[in-house]
């Protein structure tokens, strides 16, 4: 073995410089098979240490195991002391039932446990740790001393362990109720690990974080955690009857007061029985990092899929997308959890994980939207009362402002209709009051929203049934297969200006992002109907000019002056028409046109997304031309479709500057005759200048769009889009490949 290795190294070194080296020249040394190396059995202590290093990866994993043992021992008070980030000392003291004297000799042997005697017990157990590995592991990588006393004994016992065995007989000693375990010099025999850990200063922080999490879930136990020698504890929780109280005492008042309670209880019928209860932060909470405190069957675990799913809901629901604080406790039948897939038992695998996550996601979304709506509702109510008071005091009937008079500026979210008596120019003039009867198909989400609207303005329920009908229409047309695809697909990238490549299971699809975003925006407009946040335009622009602009853009023959007059007339008429609808547009769609005819506000359809302002003229023209204003339902549908089209993620108007597209940004400025050069045959040469500003505008526009497609469109589609059946056949989704077939092709290669 040794005789051939220098050559191997030499060859490797040579390879880069002398690729053509002739191997044939030295056949005896390079081809001769070397003797198989001898297989040796590793020493048992080494095996144990390797295994132990997997169970106890860092100081915090030791603390977790020790605290879980204390909880299993029915403790009501657990205190932790840490020195040197846990490397010098971890000491956990509890007031639990203690360990029997006769069990001490085997306490730290591998696979000794009081919690499990046969494999089947794994599934009926409710205690925290049950593989009898934790304590044993600690003795292989540290010095462990146990002091314990059981009920009815006059004195306790103390004993130290190394490599799984007692170092001496247990000694009698004075002891207070419970058990105290000291782990000293962690990783003393794993030099490399100790060095890396010594350099990372955050282990104590991890321990504090762990105990904080434990403390809010086990609110019937008091926890404390302090650095060795410190007077003040960094975690100090007291037994409390409410979970919210314990969150307040551990994470602070500001966190506790921005929490909303969430609950899901699913029956067997849904295919996965589980109960979830917890708290999630509302829009007042601001943080850069998500905190997800997750307990499954009372065990602190991590679940990155759930974490991501919740983050998506927040990004898509709250205007300022903050990262959430989430506490959740999930209980499900033991046989549905496999805790032992990971040596540290940190990750769990669950049956029907996807269904569960989806149900939790909708609950969180519902609660978030609900509180958002409620907040608006409260603000509206205050205004409403004030304006009622004002009008009754002045004793004059409220009438519309004379034309030309400016309306007072009111923040958009506080705008309230104060005049329900005069329907002139409003949709209500055309309405037939209908009984407010929600069809069964309407989702609970819209039911909640409409009940809020009802409270807000009880007289005006009739105008909403048409929106509900449109929404049920959306639900009714939904294609289940596409829904499944949209919910679970992964965005791969843009294939060209319009099609994105997405993967679903083993299939690759091309998805038309323009069609998809148009439909999504349309559906969201209906869902957020009358409840939009607003985008304030920095330069309010006059309607008539914008419409004229759109008409000019449409015209293929811009030189024809005769038509100009006609265009102006059309623009004027369209402006007049829209001016009649301003109140309705503002109230239901948050499209605000001031009394001077300037467009100044637009609705937020998807948070974190503003439409391409170059498309405003086209949008206004479309409102004027394409909406059926006389019929309520058709009108709402028309306006929503126009908004949908405007907000859709069309390719930017500037051509894509990547690849050949960059040519567009070269302007030919001067012509230079190059007759002096006969080689050019007297051709006229154009001098091209790159328009840097335009190019960088285009680059930004395209980059922004791609970002929005990936980070706004796809996550939101997953949550909200109900793809209509037509999308299955109109080229919106095209299957381009499936892995099974690709593999077959590769096999042949
Ligand atoms: P496991 O928790 O999987 O049983 P451990 O190695 O963590 O394995 O613990 C071994 C056994 O030691 C436990 O089953 C329990 O009986 C006992 N034990 C450990 N810590 C405590 C404690 N703080 N109080 C009482 N008993 C304990
Ligand atoms: Mg244990």
XYZ file of C-alpha atoms and ligand atoms in Angstrom:
777
model
C 0.000 0.000 0.000
C 2.712 2.409 0.982
C 4.838 1.704 -2.066
C 2.214 2.780 -4.557
C 0.822 5.821 -2.813
C 3.726 8.205 -3.614
C 3.187 7.465 -7.252
C -0.510 8.161 -7.010
C 0.243 11.548 -5.522
C 2.868 12.234 -8.149
C 0.424 11.354 -10.885
C -2.191 13.654 -9.487
C 0.311 16.491 -9.437
C 1.463 15.753 -12.946
C -1.987 15.525 -14.356
C -2.628 19.216 -14.705
C 0.628 19.948 -16.491
C 1.180 16.771 -18.475
C -2.181 15.553 -19.598
C -0.657 13.455 -22.314
C 1.540 11.423 -19.956
C 1.829 7.937 -21.291
C 0.639 5.481 -18.704
C 1.804 2.527 -20.751
C 5.384 3.396 -19.914
C 5.122 2.246 -16.341
C 2.571 -0.560 -16.415
C 4.028 -2.487 -13.525
C 3.554 0.284 -10.948
C 0.251 1.838 -11.975
C -1.843 -1.204 -12.831
C -0.655 -3.795 -10.311
C -3.479 -4.442 -7.804
C -2.503 -3.510 -4.294
C -3.194 -5.879 -1.420
C -6.554 -5.317 0.237
C -6.062 -3.413 3.492
C -6.781 -5.333 6.653
C -10.108 -4.646 8.287
C -9.762 -3.968 11.982
C -12.349 -3.760 14.706
C -12.428 -0.309 16.323
C -11.938 -0.280 20.036
C -15.222 -0.282 21.874
C -14.462 2.978 23.648
C -13.883 4.645 20.263
C -17.171 3.259 18.921
C -18.987 4.501 21.972
C -17.400 7.902 21.724
C -18.390 8.249 18.061
C -21.945 7.235 18.863
C -22.022 9.552 21.861
C -20.772 12.438 19.756
C -23.810 11.972 17.532
C -26.312 12.057 20.366
C -24.602 14.916 22.161
C -23.551 17.257 19.417
C -23.164 20.448 21.393
C -23.618 21.549 24.984
C -27.207 22.504 24.219
C -28.055 18.924 23.212
C -26.859 17.708 26.610
C -29.000 20.321 28.341
C -32.031 19.275 26.313
C -31.627 15.605 27.254
C -31.106 16.406 30.918
C -34.084 18.749 31.114
C -36.286 16.236 29.315
C -35.290 13.617 31.843
C -36.213 16.013 34.630
C -39.594 16.635 33.048
C -40.115 12.872 32.745
C -39.421 12.609 36.462
C -42.469 14.837 37.200
C -40.427 17.803 38.354
C -42.103 21.121 39.036
C -38.912 23.123 39.226
C -35.808 22.778 37.071
C -32.724 24.935 37.304
C -29.740 24.957 34.993
C -26.268 26.385 35.628
C -23.725 26.712 32.842
C -20.030 27.522 32.860
C -17.994 28.324 29.771
C -20.872 27.818 27.346
C -21.411 24.355 28.843
C -17.926 23.031 28.102
C -16.714 23.357 31.672
C -19.949 22.614 33.461
C -23.616 21.899 32.884
C -25.605 21.313 36.012
C -29.301 20.476 35.981
C -31.185 20.214 39.287
C -34.791 19.117 39.595
C -37.315 18.238 42.277
C -38.578 15.089 40.570
C -39.003 11.529 41.854
C -35.288 10.770 41.907
C -33.428 7.561 40.994
C -33.549 4.396 43.084
C -30.275 3.435 44.804
C -30.245 -0.002 43.202
C -30.531 1.469 39.680
C -27.440 3.647 40.032
C -24.908 0.990 38.885
C -26.532 0.618 35.449
C -27.908 4.162 35.152
C -25.284 5.235 32.633
C -24.944 2.052 30.631
C -26.117 2.279 27.049
C -29.736 1.272 26.484
C -30.759 1.309 30.088
C -34.037 3.059 30.571
C -37.021 2.946 32.848
C -39.280 4.076 30.022
C -39.227 1.293 27.489
C -38.896 -2.443 27.694
C -40.076 -3.668 24.324
C -40.127 -2.150 20.840
C -43.909 -1.694 20.823
C -43.605 0.593 23.843
C -42.078 3.191 21.565
C -45.546 3.878 20.273
C -47.397 4.101 23.536
C -44.918 6.206 25.370
C -45.506 9.718 26.380
C -42.267 10.390 28.149
C -39.560 12.491 26.599
C -36.549 10.365 26.040
C -36.722 6.652 25.852
C -33.733 5.090 24.282
C -31.604 4.992 27.353
C -28.780 6.612 25.442
C -28.481 10.147 26.675
C -26.827 9.698 30.036
C -24.587 6.926 28.761
C -23.461 9.115 25.860
C -22.567 11.928 28.215
C -20.271 9.661 30.225
C -18.282 8.813 27.074
C -17.548 12.445 26.286
C -17.572 14.082 29.734
C -17.373 13.481 33.469
C -20.829 12.901 34.907
C -21.800 13.084 38.576
C -25.291 12.228 39.790
C -26.751 13.164 43.172
C -30.237 11.882 43.863
C -32.734 11.068 46.585
C -36.036 9.210 46.364
C -39.136 9.644 48.466
C -38.920 8.329 52.019
C -35.110 8.169 52.210
C -33.191 9.953 54.912
C -30.153 10.665 52.790
C -29.303 10.778 49.144
C -26.520 9.202 47.036
C -23.791 10.620 44.908
C -21.816 8.784 42.256
C -19.558 9.680 39.313
C -19.439 7.913 35.951
C -16.996 7.458 33.131
C -17.449 5.494 29.899
C -20.779 4.133 31.021
C -19.694 2.757 34.401
C -19.554 3.965 37.998
C -16.154 5.190 39.100
C -16.913 4.122 42.675
C -19.741 2.834 44.847
C -22.515 5.424 45.463
C -21.694 7.558 48.485
C -24.280 8.624 51.001
C -24.755 12.368 51.104
C -27.178 15.072 52.150
C -29.622 15.879 49.366
C -32.721 17.897 48.624
C -35.683 16.321 46.862
C -34.955 15.228 43.324
C -31.888 14.765 41.184
C -28.887 16.865 40.323
C -26.719 15.920 37.358
C -23.356 17.556 36.736
C -21.662 17.217 33.365
C -18.080 18.489 33.485
C -15.417 18.963 30.803
C -17.643 18.101 27.902
C -15.736 16.708 24.883
C -12.501 16.530 26.898
C -11.547 13.558 24.726
C -12.710 15.025 21.416
C -10.116 17.706 20.841
C -11.331 18.937 17.463
C -14.940 19.301 18.582
C -13.905 21.096 21.733
C -11.781 23.530 19.766
C -14.553 24.426 17.324
C -16.998 24.900 20.148
C -14.600 27.014 22.159
C -14.371 29.391 19.248
C -18.088 29.747 18.862
C -19.403 31.986 21.587
C -23.100 31.365 21.118
C -23.654 28.130 22.993
C -24.891 29.794 26.107
C -27.326 31.750 23.935
C -28.581 28.480 22.477
C -29.143 27.091 25.960
C -31.059 30.193 27.030
C -33.150 29.919 23.882
C -33.876 26.253 24.549
C -35.029 26.889 28.100
C -37.161 29.826 27.016
C -38.961 27.566 24.589
C -39.358 24.808 27.161
C -40.652 27.296 29.701
C -43.534 28.551 27.595
C -44.791 25.094 26.786
C -44.358 23.543 30.230
C -46.040 26.377 32.066
C -46.703 24.112 35.045
C -42.957 23.894 35.715
C -40.720 26.737 36.815
C -37.435 27.049 34.929
C -34.304 28.998 35.585
C -31.042 29.264 33.717
C -27.968 31.193 34.782
C -24.263 31.396 34.165
C -22.167 29.841 36.912
C -21.579 32.400 39.659
C -24.143 34.867 38.274
C -26.769 36.163 40.649
C -29.294 36.994 38.005
C -30.938 34.257 35.973
C -31.248 34.749 32.221
C -34.378 32.646 32.067
C -36.683 32.753 34.999
C -40.210 31.474 34.627
C -42.806 30.902 37.285
C -45.626 28.387 37.223
C -48.577 30.052 35.567
C -52.029 28.958 34.645
C -52.092 30.548 31.233
C -49.786 29.988 28.319
C -49.986 33.639 27.374
C -48.737 34.583 30.837
C -45.749 32.324 30.462
C -44.991 33.769 27.020
C -45.211 37.227 28.558
C -42.848 36.358 31.373
C -40.288 34.751 29.064
C -40.499 36.713 25.808
C -41.768 40.015 27.193
C -44.897 42.114 27.146
C -44.460 43.450 23.642
C -44.443 39.953 22.161
C -47.335 38.725 24.286
C -49.577 41.599 23.402
C -49.200 41.121 19.679
C -50.348 37.510 19.650
C -53.455 35.917 18.219
C -54.722 32.542 19.367
C -54.916 29.840 16.716
C -56.572 26.446 16.945
C -57.222 23.548 14.608
C -58.998 20.388 15.497
C -59.310 17.937 12.691
C -61.525 14.906 12.839
C -60.575 11.432 11.639
C -62.501 12.132 8.443
C -59.820 14.471 7.126
C -57.421 11.540 6.966
C -55.178 12.876 9.686
C -56.392 13.364 13.205
C -54.605 16.077 15.111
C -55.180 19.026 17.401
C -53.173 22.178 17.232
C -53.283 25.143 19.477
C -50.968 28.052 19.680
C -50.299 31.726 19.235
C -49.096 33.666 16.226
C -47.978 37.265 16.028
C -50.154 39.887 14.351
C -49.171 42.841 12.196
C -47.890 44.842 15.168
C -45.015 42.446 15.726
C -41.811 43.257 13.876
C -38.796 40.961 13.658
C -36.122 39.950 11.209
C -36.099 36.262 12.062
C -38.917 33.802 12.440
C -39.297 32.224 15.855
C -41.212 28.973 15.658
C -41.578 27.237 19.008
C -43.031 23.889 18.035
C -44.027 21.039 20.302
C -45.350 17.813 18.901
C -46.794 15.524 21.543
C -45.078 17.703 24.135
C -41.681 17.271 22.572
C -39.752 20.288 21.352
C -38.985 19.647 17.695
C -38.181 21.416 14.491
C -40.111 21.259 11.269
C -38.717 23.377 8.485
C -41.608 22.615 6.125
C -44.099 24.038 8.605
C -41.883 27.010 9.287
C -41.649 27.858 5.620
C -45.366 27.389 5.126
C -46.116 29.884 7.883
C -43.584 32.398 6.603
C -45.291 32.294 3.228
C -48.646 33.115 4.785
C -47.124 36.122 6.519
C -45.369 37.396 3.429
C -48.578 37.108 1.456
C -50.975 38.470 4.053
C -49.456 41.276 6.038
C -48.623 44.594 4.398
C -45.255 44.965 6.041
C -44.066 41.449 5.815
C -42.444 40.887 9.176
C -41.142 37.530 10.252
C -43.553 35.971 12.726
C -43.363 34.688 16.271
C -45.191 31.391 16.464
C -45.845 29.011 19.314
C -47.614 25.811 18.409
C -48.434 22.656 20.232
C -49.621 19.774 18.091
C -51.010 16.546 19.440
C -51.572 13.535 17.303
C -51.845 9.781 17.728
C -48.478 8.376 18.818
C -48.482 5.918 15.954
C -48.433 8.830 13.521
C -45.108 10.189 14.759
C -41.715 8.656 14.367
C -39.523 10.485 16.813
C -36.558 8.233 16.504
C -35.540 9.052 12.981
C -32.818 11.316 14.253
C -30.269 10.506 16.966
C -30.996 13.738 18.789
C -34.740 13.222 18.268
C -34.963 16.780 17.070
C -36.566 16.120 13.736
C -39.709 14.099 13.591
C -41.418 12.462 10.693
C -45.180 12.627 10.607
C -47.900 10.823 8.781
C -49.851 13.091 6.419
C -47.570 16.003 7.088
C -48.727 17.913 3.980
C -52.422 17.870 4.875
C -51.602 18.989 8.380
C -49.444 21.863 7.233
C -52.091 22.986 4.797
C -54.775 23.049 7.476
C -52.529 25.000 9.811
C -51.676 27.407 7.035
C -55.313 28.213 6.326
C -56.063 28.711 10.007
C -53.184 31.157 10.381
C -54.216 32.965 7.227
C -57.807 33.217 8.387
C -56.816 34.647 11.743
C -54.397 37.131 10.231
C -56.887 38.423 7.713
C -59.573 38.469 10.316
C -57.599 40.703 12.651
C -56.559 42.909 9.750
C -60.193 43.379 8.822
C -61.266 43.923 12.389
C -58.725 46.666 12.779
C -60.036 48.475 9.721
C -63.502 47.943 10.994
C -62.750 49.635 14.284
C -61.214 52.642 12.631
C -64.150 52.934 10.311
C -66.562 52.784 13.177
C -64.979 55.697 15.002
C -65.162 57.864 11.924
C -68.682 56.820 11.278
C -69.861 57.857 14.708
C -68.122 61.187 14.441
C -69.637 62.046 11.122
C -73.095 61.024 12.283
C -72.721 63.299 15.258
C -71.621 66.154 13.093
C -74.545 65.877 10.750
C -77.136 65.606 13.490
C -75.734 68.630 15.261
C -75.823 70.835 12.197
C -79.336 69.582 11.600
C -78.965 69.767 7.871
C -79.338 66.758 5.655
C -76.034 65.694 4.237
C -75.885 66.242 0.521
C -73.196 65.647 -2.014
C -70.656 68.416 -2.279
C -71.370 70.909 -5.044
C -69.298 70.075 -8.059
C -65.923 71.718 -8.167
C -65.658 71.951 -4.412
C -62.744 70.003 -3.042
C -63.434 67.149 -0.699
C -61.531 67.353 2.569
C -58.487 65.098 2.704
C -59.128 62.000 4.740
C -56.591 59.204 5.072
C -57.561 56.454 2.715
C -58.088 53.813 5.350
C -60.497 56.065 7.174
C -62.682 57.028 4.263
C -66.282 56.274 5.064
C -69.444 56.808 3.227
C -71.434 59.365 5.207
C -74.197 59.649 2.732
C -76.268 56.606 2.085
C -79.407 58.564 1.246
C -78.346 59.943 -2.071
C -77.638 57.258 -4.588
C -77.015 59.568 -7.511
C -74.276 58.307 -9.750
C -73.686 55.258 -7.626
C -74.265 51.679 -8.227
C -76.874 51.476 -5.514
C -79.333 53.200 -7.791
C -79.460 50.037 -9.836
C -79.606 47.535 -7.058
C -82.411 45.278 -6.039
C -82.122 44.422 -2.382
C -81.537 40.697 -2.088
C -81.716 38.523 1.001
C -78.247 38.033 2.413
C -77.953 34.345 2.071
C -74.536 32.852 1.683
C -74.362 29.760 -0.449
C -72.764 26.719 1.151
C -69.847 26.741 -1.211
C -68.608 30.076 0.036
C -65.460 29.507 2.017
C -65.403 30.266 5.686
C -62.940 32.994 4.893
C -65.390 35.000 2.857
C -68.085 34.292 5.418
C -65.977 35.922 8.090
C -65.186 38.857 5.891
C -68.762 39.431 4.907
C -69.916 39.231 8.493
C -67.437 41.957 9.298
C -68.729 44.013 6.444
C -72.232 43.435 7.675
C -71.363 44.783 11.071
C -69.641 47.709 9.532
C -72.513 48.844 7.427
C -75.578 46.740 8.025
C -77.743 48.489 5.439
C -75.476 47.572 2.602
C -75.394 43.844 2.541
C -77.276 43.542 -0.722
C -74.418 44.783 -2.835
C -72.189 41.963 -1.737
C -74.062 38.915 -2.872
C -72.895 39.519 -6.410
C -69.282 39.382 -5.254
C -70.050 36.166 -3.418
C -71.582 34.790 -6.596
C -68.483 35.706 -8.553
C -66.321 34.023 -5.942
C -68.429 30.865 -5.973
C -68.051 30.976 -9.739
C -64.281 30.933 -9.232
C -64.585 27.966 -6.859
C -66.934 26.158 -9.190
C -64.591 26.385 -12.184
C -61.541 25.299 -10.232
C -59.640 22.382 -11.768
C -58.654 19.985 -8.942
C -55.609 18.583 -10.739
C -54.222 22.015 -11.522
C -54.975 23.152 -7.992
C -52.836 20.306 -6.702
C -50.081 21.235 -9.148
C -50.140 24.927 -8.294
C -50.109 24.238 -4.553
C -47.176 21.887 -4.666
C -45.059 22.916 -7.571
C -41.555 24.269 -7.284
C -40.462 27.276 -9.279
C -37.386 26.465 -11.326
C -36.842 29.662 -13.295
C -38.038 31.681 -16.269
C -37.801 29.819 -19.561
C -38.497 32.940 -21.625
C -40.328 36.259 -21.176
C -43.692 34.659 -20.502
C -43.170 31.060 -19.433
C -41.784 29.874 -16.143
C -40.425 26.399 -15.704
C -41.979 24.610 -12.746
C -41.593 21.159 -11.342
C -44.389 19.126 -9.842
C -43.531 15.655 -8.608
C -41.620 14.110 -11.482
C -43.035 16.411 -14.143
C -41.740 19.619 -15.618
C -44.228 22.188 -16.847
C -44.099 25.476 -18.654
C -46.472 27.853 -16.907
C -47.647 31.078 -18.491
C -47.027 33.658 -15.772
C -49.050 36.356 -17.503
C -52.205 34.233 -17.595
C -51.628 32.913 -14.099
C -50.959 36.297 -12.547
C -53.923 37.861 -14.365
C -56.240 35.220 -12.938
C -54.711 35.446 -9.472
C -55.039 39.238 -9.391
C -58.628 38.986 -10.571
C -59.492 36.472 -7.851
C -57.691 38.468 -5.179
C -59.521 41.631 -6.214
C -62.782 39.825 -5.559
C -61.541 38.394 -2.284
C -60.262 41.697 -0.980
C -63.296 43.519 -2.332
C -63.875 46.753 -0.375
C -60.984 45.905 1.940
C -57.925 47.066 0.100
C -54.941 48.847 1.417
C -53.914 51.646 -0.906
C -50.878 52.576 -2.938
C -50.497 56.364 -3.009
C -49.216 57.650 -6.338
C -46.420 60.160 -5.974
C -47.623 62.237 -8.927
C -51.385 62.164 -9.298
C -52.060 62.269 -13.015
C -55.093 63.703 -14.842
C -57.456 61.030 -16.092
C -58.184 62.677 -19.416
C -54.524 62.895 -20.383
C -53.865 59.313 -19.376
C -56.771 58.058 -21.438
C -55.677 60.147 -24.390
C -52.230 58.640 -24.068
C -53.697 55.180 -24.207
C -55.729 56.027 -27.289
C -52.650 57.377 -29.017
C -50.702 54.264 -28.180
C -53.453 52.123 -29.615
C -53.455 54.090 -32.858
C -51.441 52.557 -35.637
C -51.385 55.749 -37.645
C -50.319 58.465 -35.199
C -49.692 61.005 -37.998
C -53.345 61.302 -38.872
C -54.359 64.608 -37.294
C -57.964 64.267 -38.206
C -58.375 61.501 -35.728
C -56.879 63.570 -32.931
C -60.034 65.494 -32.382
C -61.988 62.273 -32.220
C -59.554 60.831 -29.712
C -59.852 63.872 -27.516
C -63.613 63.521 -27.615
C -63.413 59.822 -26.661
C -61.019 60.638 -23.849
C -63.361 63.313 -22.596
C -66.353 60.989 -22.616
C -64.460 58.259 -20.877
C -63.291 60.712 -18.240
C -66.815 61.920 -17.652
C -68.037 58.376 -17.316
C -65.343 57.467 -14.791
C -65.914 60.675 -12.850
C -69.460 59.502 -12.312
C -68.180 56.282 -10.815
C -65.483 57.685 -8.564
C -67.233 56.950 -5.334
C -67.881 53.336 -6.213
C -64.363 52.836 -7.548
C -62.933 54.297 -4.387
C -65.080 52.475 -1.897
C -65.008 49.012 -3.454
C -61.731 48.986 -5.338
C -59.650 51.651 -3.672
C -59.083 53.275 -7.071
C -59.147 56.921 -6.018
C -59.747 59.774 -8.417
C -59.837 63.197 -6.791
C -62.371 65.889 -7.653
C -59.932 67.468 -10.105
C -59.921 64.256 -12.066
C -56.456 63.073 -11.009
C -55.819 59.412 -10.380
C -54.054 59.346 -7.034
C -54.481 55.955 -5.406
C -54.534 52.334 -6.444
C -55.358 49.194 -4.473
C -52.840 46.724 -3.054
C -53.828 43.397 -4.571
C -50.841 41.361 -3.407
C -48.676 42.680 -0.635
C -45.166 43.597 -1.643
C -46.243 44.131 -5.225
C -46.986 47.282 -7.193
C -48.144 47.098 -10.792
C -46.224 48.434 -13.747
C -47.200 52.122 -13.879
C -46.628 52.221 -17.625
C -49.885 50.320 -17.871
C -52.054 52.889 -16.087
C -53.322 54.518 -19.321
C -54.381 51.175 -20.763
C -56.112 50.307 -17.488
C -58.174 53.494 -17.453
C -59.167 53.089 -21.059
C -60.186 49.554 -20.309
C -62.340 50.710 -17.370
C -64.049 53.209 -19.646
C -64.532 50.879 -22.602
C -64.899 47.349 -21.335
C -66.907 47.541 -18.124
C -70.600 46.892 -18.163
C -71.586 49.547 -15.653
C -75.330 49.009 -15.599
C -75.372 45.528 -14.123
C -73.940 45.079 -10.658
C -72.383 41.670 -11.043
C -71.067 42.334 -14.534
C -69.700 45.641 -13.338
C -67.757 44.124 -10.430
C -66.495 41.408 -12.700
C -65.440 43.925 -15.337
C -63.599 46.195 -12.942
C -61.896 43.224 -11.261
C -60.850 41.856 -14.647
C -59.456 45.249 -15.650
C -57.510 45.425 -12.397
C -56.394 41.819 -12.933
C -55.068 42.650 -16.356
C -53.357 45.808 -15.122
C -51.636 44.071 -12.183
C -50.698 40.927 -14.124
C -46.984 40.315 -14.462
C -46.692 41.244 -18.105
C -43.241 41.485 -19.587
C -42.061 45.079 -19.047
C -42.673 47.403 -21.997
C -38.938 47.899 -22.477
C -37.538 44.899 -24.369
C -35.597 42.322 -22.412
C -31.989 43.555 -22.478
C -30.432 40.154 -21.994
C -28.982 38.480 -25.077
C -29.880 39.962 -28.424
C -32.381 42.324 -26.846
C -29.568 44.640 -25.858
C -29.479 45.904 -29.461
C -32.583 47.943 -28.776
C -30.584 50.113 -26.405
C -28.099 51.217 -29.026
C -29.298 54.362 -30.713
C -27.924 55.208 -34.096
C -26.964 58.822 -33.755
C -24.948 59.957 -36.749
C -24.184 58.735 -40.179
C -20.593 58.756 -41.164
C -19.611 58.243 -44.738
C -16.604 55.995 -44.964
C -15.756 56.423 -48.559
C -12.135 57.024 -47.587
C -11.931 53.383 -46.864
C -12.378 51.546 -50.114
C -12.442 48.220 -48.317
C -15.905 49.075 -46.992
C -17.135 49.589 -50.486
C -18.382 53.080 -49.775
C -21.023 51.852 -47.314
C -22.617 54.259 -44.948
C -21.565 53.401 -41.426
C -23.906 54.044 -38.507
C -22.423 55.033 -35.200
C -24.178 53.338 -32.329
C -24.343 54.744 -28.843
C -25.530 52.735 -25.904
C -28.255 54.457 -23.923
C -27.008 53.528 -20.464
C -29.925 55.018 -18.517
C -32.545 53.290 -20.562
C -30.620 50.041 -20.387
C -30.341 50.167 -16.617
C -34.063 51.012 -16.332
C -34.806 47.972 -18.415
C -32.481 45.770 -16.410
C -34.104 46.869 -13.173
C -37.599 46.350 -14.531
C -36.805 42.825 -15.714
C -34.960 41.864 -12.560
C -37.764 43.195 -10.402
C -40.328 41.274 -12.361
C -38.428 38.036 -12.040
C -38.051 38.612 -8.306
C -41.776 39.236 -7.976
C -42.600 36.127 -9.969
C -40.505 33.964 -7.709
C -41.160 35.593 -4.356
C -44.635 37.027 -4.688
C -46.480 35.312 -7.499
C -45.627 31.689 -6.823
C -46.008 31.776 -3.025
C -49.305 33.645 -3.373
C -50.579 31.300 -6.039
C -49.876 28.400 -3.757
C -52.091 30.005 -1.165
C -54.839 31.675 -3.105
C -55.131 30.678 -6.735
C -58.052 28.512 -7.780
C -56.981 27.698 -11.335
C -59.967 27.549 -13.700
C -60.413 24.410 -15.764
C -59.751 26.390 -18.934
C -56.093 26.678 -17.930
C -55.632 22.966 -18.466
C -56.263 23.320 -22.187
C -55.449 26.894 -23.202
C -51.695 26.606 -23.013
C -51.304 28.080 -19.531
C -49.811 24.812 -18.340
C -47.839 22.703 -20.746
C -46.132 19.524 -19.639
C -42.660 19.420 -21.153
C -41.014 16.427 -19.588
C -41.324 13.822 -16.946
C -38.402 12.394 -15.075
C -39.359 8.786 -15.666
C -39.019 9.338 -19.382
C -35.818 11.312 -19.008
C -34.281 8.521 -16.980
C -35.146 6.082 -19.716
C -33.309 8.314 -22.172
C -30.295 8.567 -19.879
C -30.212 4.813 -19.417
C -29.860 4.400 -23.137
C -26.979 6.874 -23.289
P -34.029 7.642 28.646
O -34.455 8.987 29.057
O -34.143 7.388 27.204
O -34.681 6.587 29.456
P -31.533 8.447 29.698
O -30.161 7.999 29.463
O -31.846 9.868 29.372
O -32.489 7.501 28.887
O -31.927 8.175 31.173
C -31.854 6.834 31.684
C -32.760 6.656 32.856
O -32.288 7.397 33.965
C -34.171 7.168 32.641
O -34.977 6.175 32.037
C -34.625 7.473 34.049
O -35.163 6.337 34.671
C -33.334 7.838 34.768
N -33.185 9.298 34.957
C -32.388 10.097 34.227
N -32.489 11.380 34.655
C -33.363 11.389 35.681
C -33.864 12.407 36.563
N -33.501 13.703 36.443
N -34.767 12.052 37.499
C -35.151 10.758 37.620
N -34.705 9.768 36.828
C -33.825 10.052 35.873
Mg -33.599 10.799 28.506
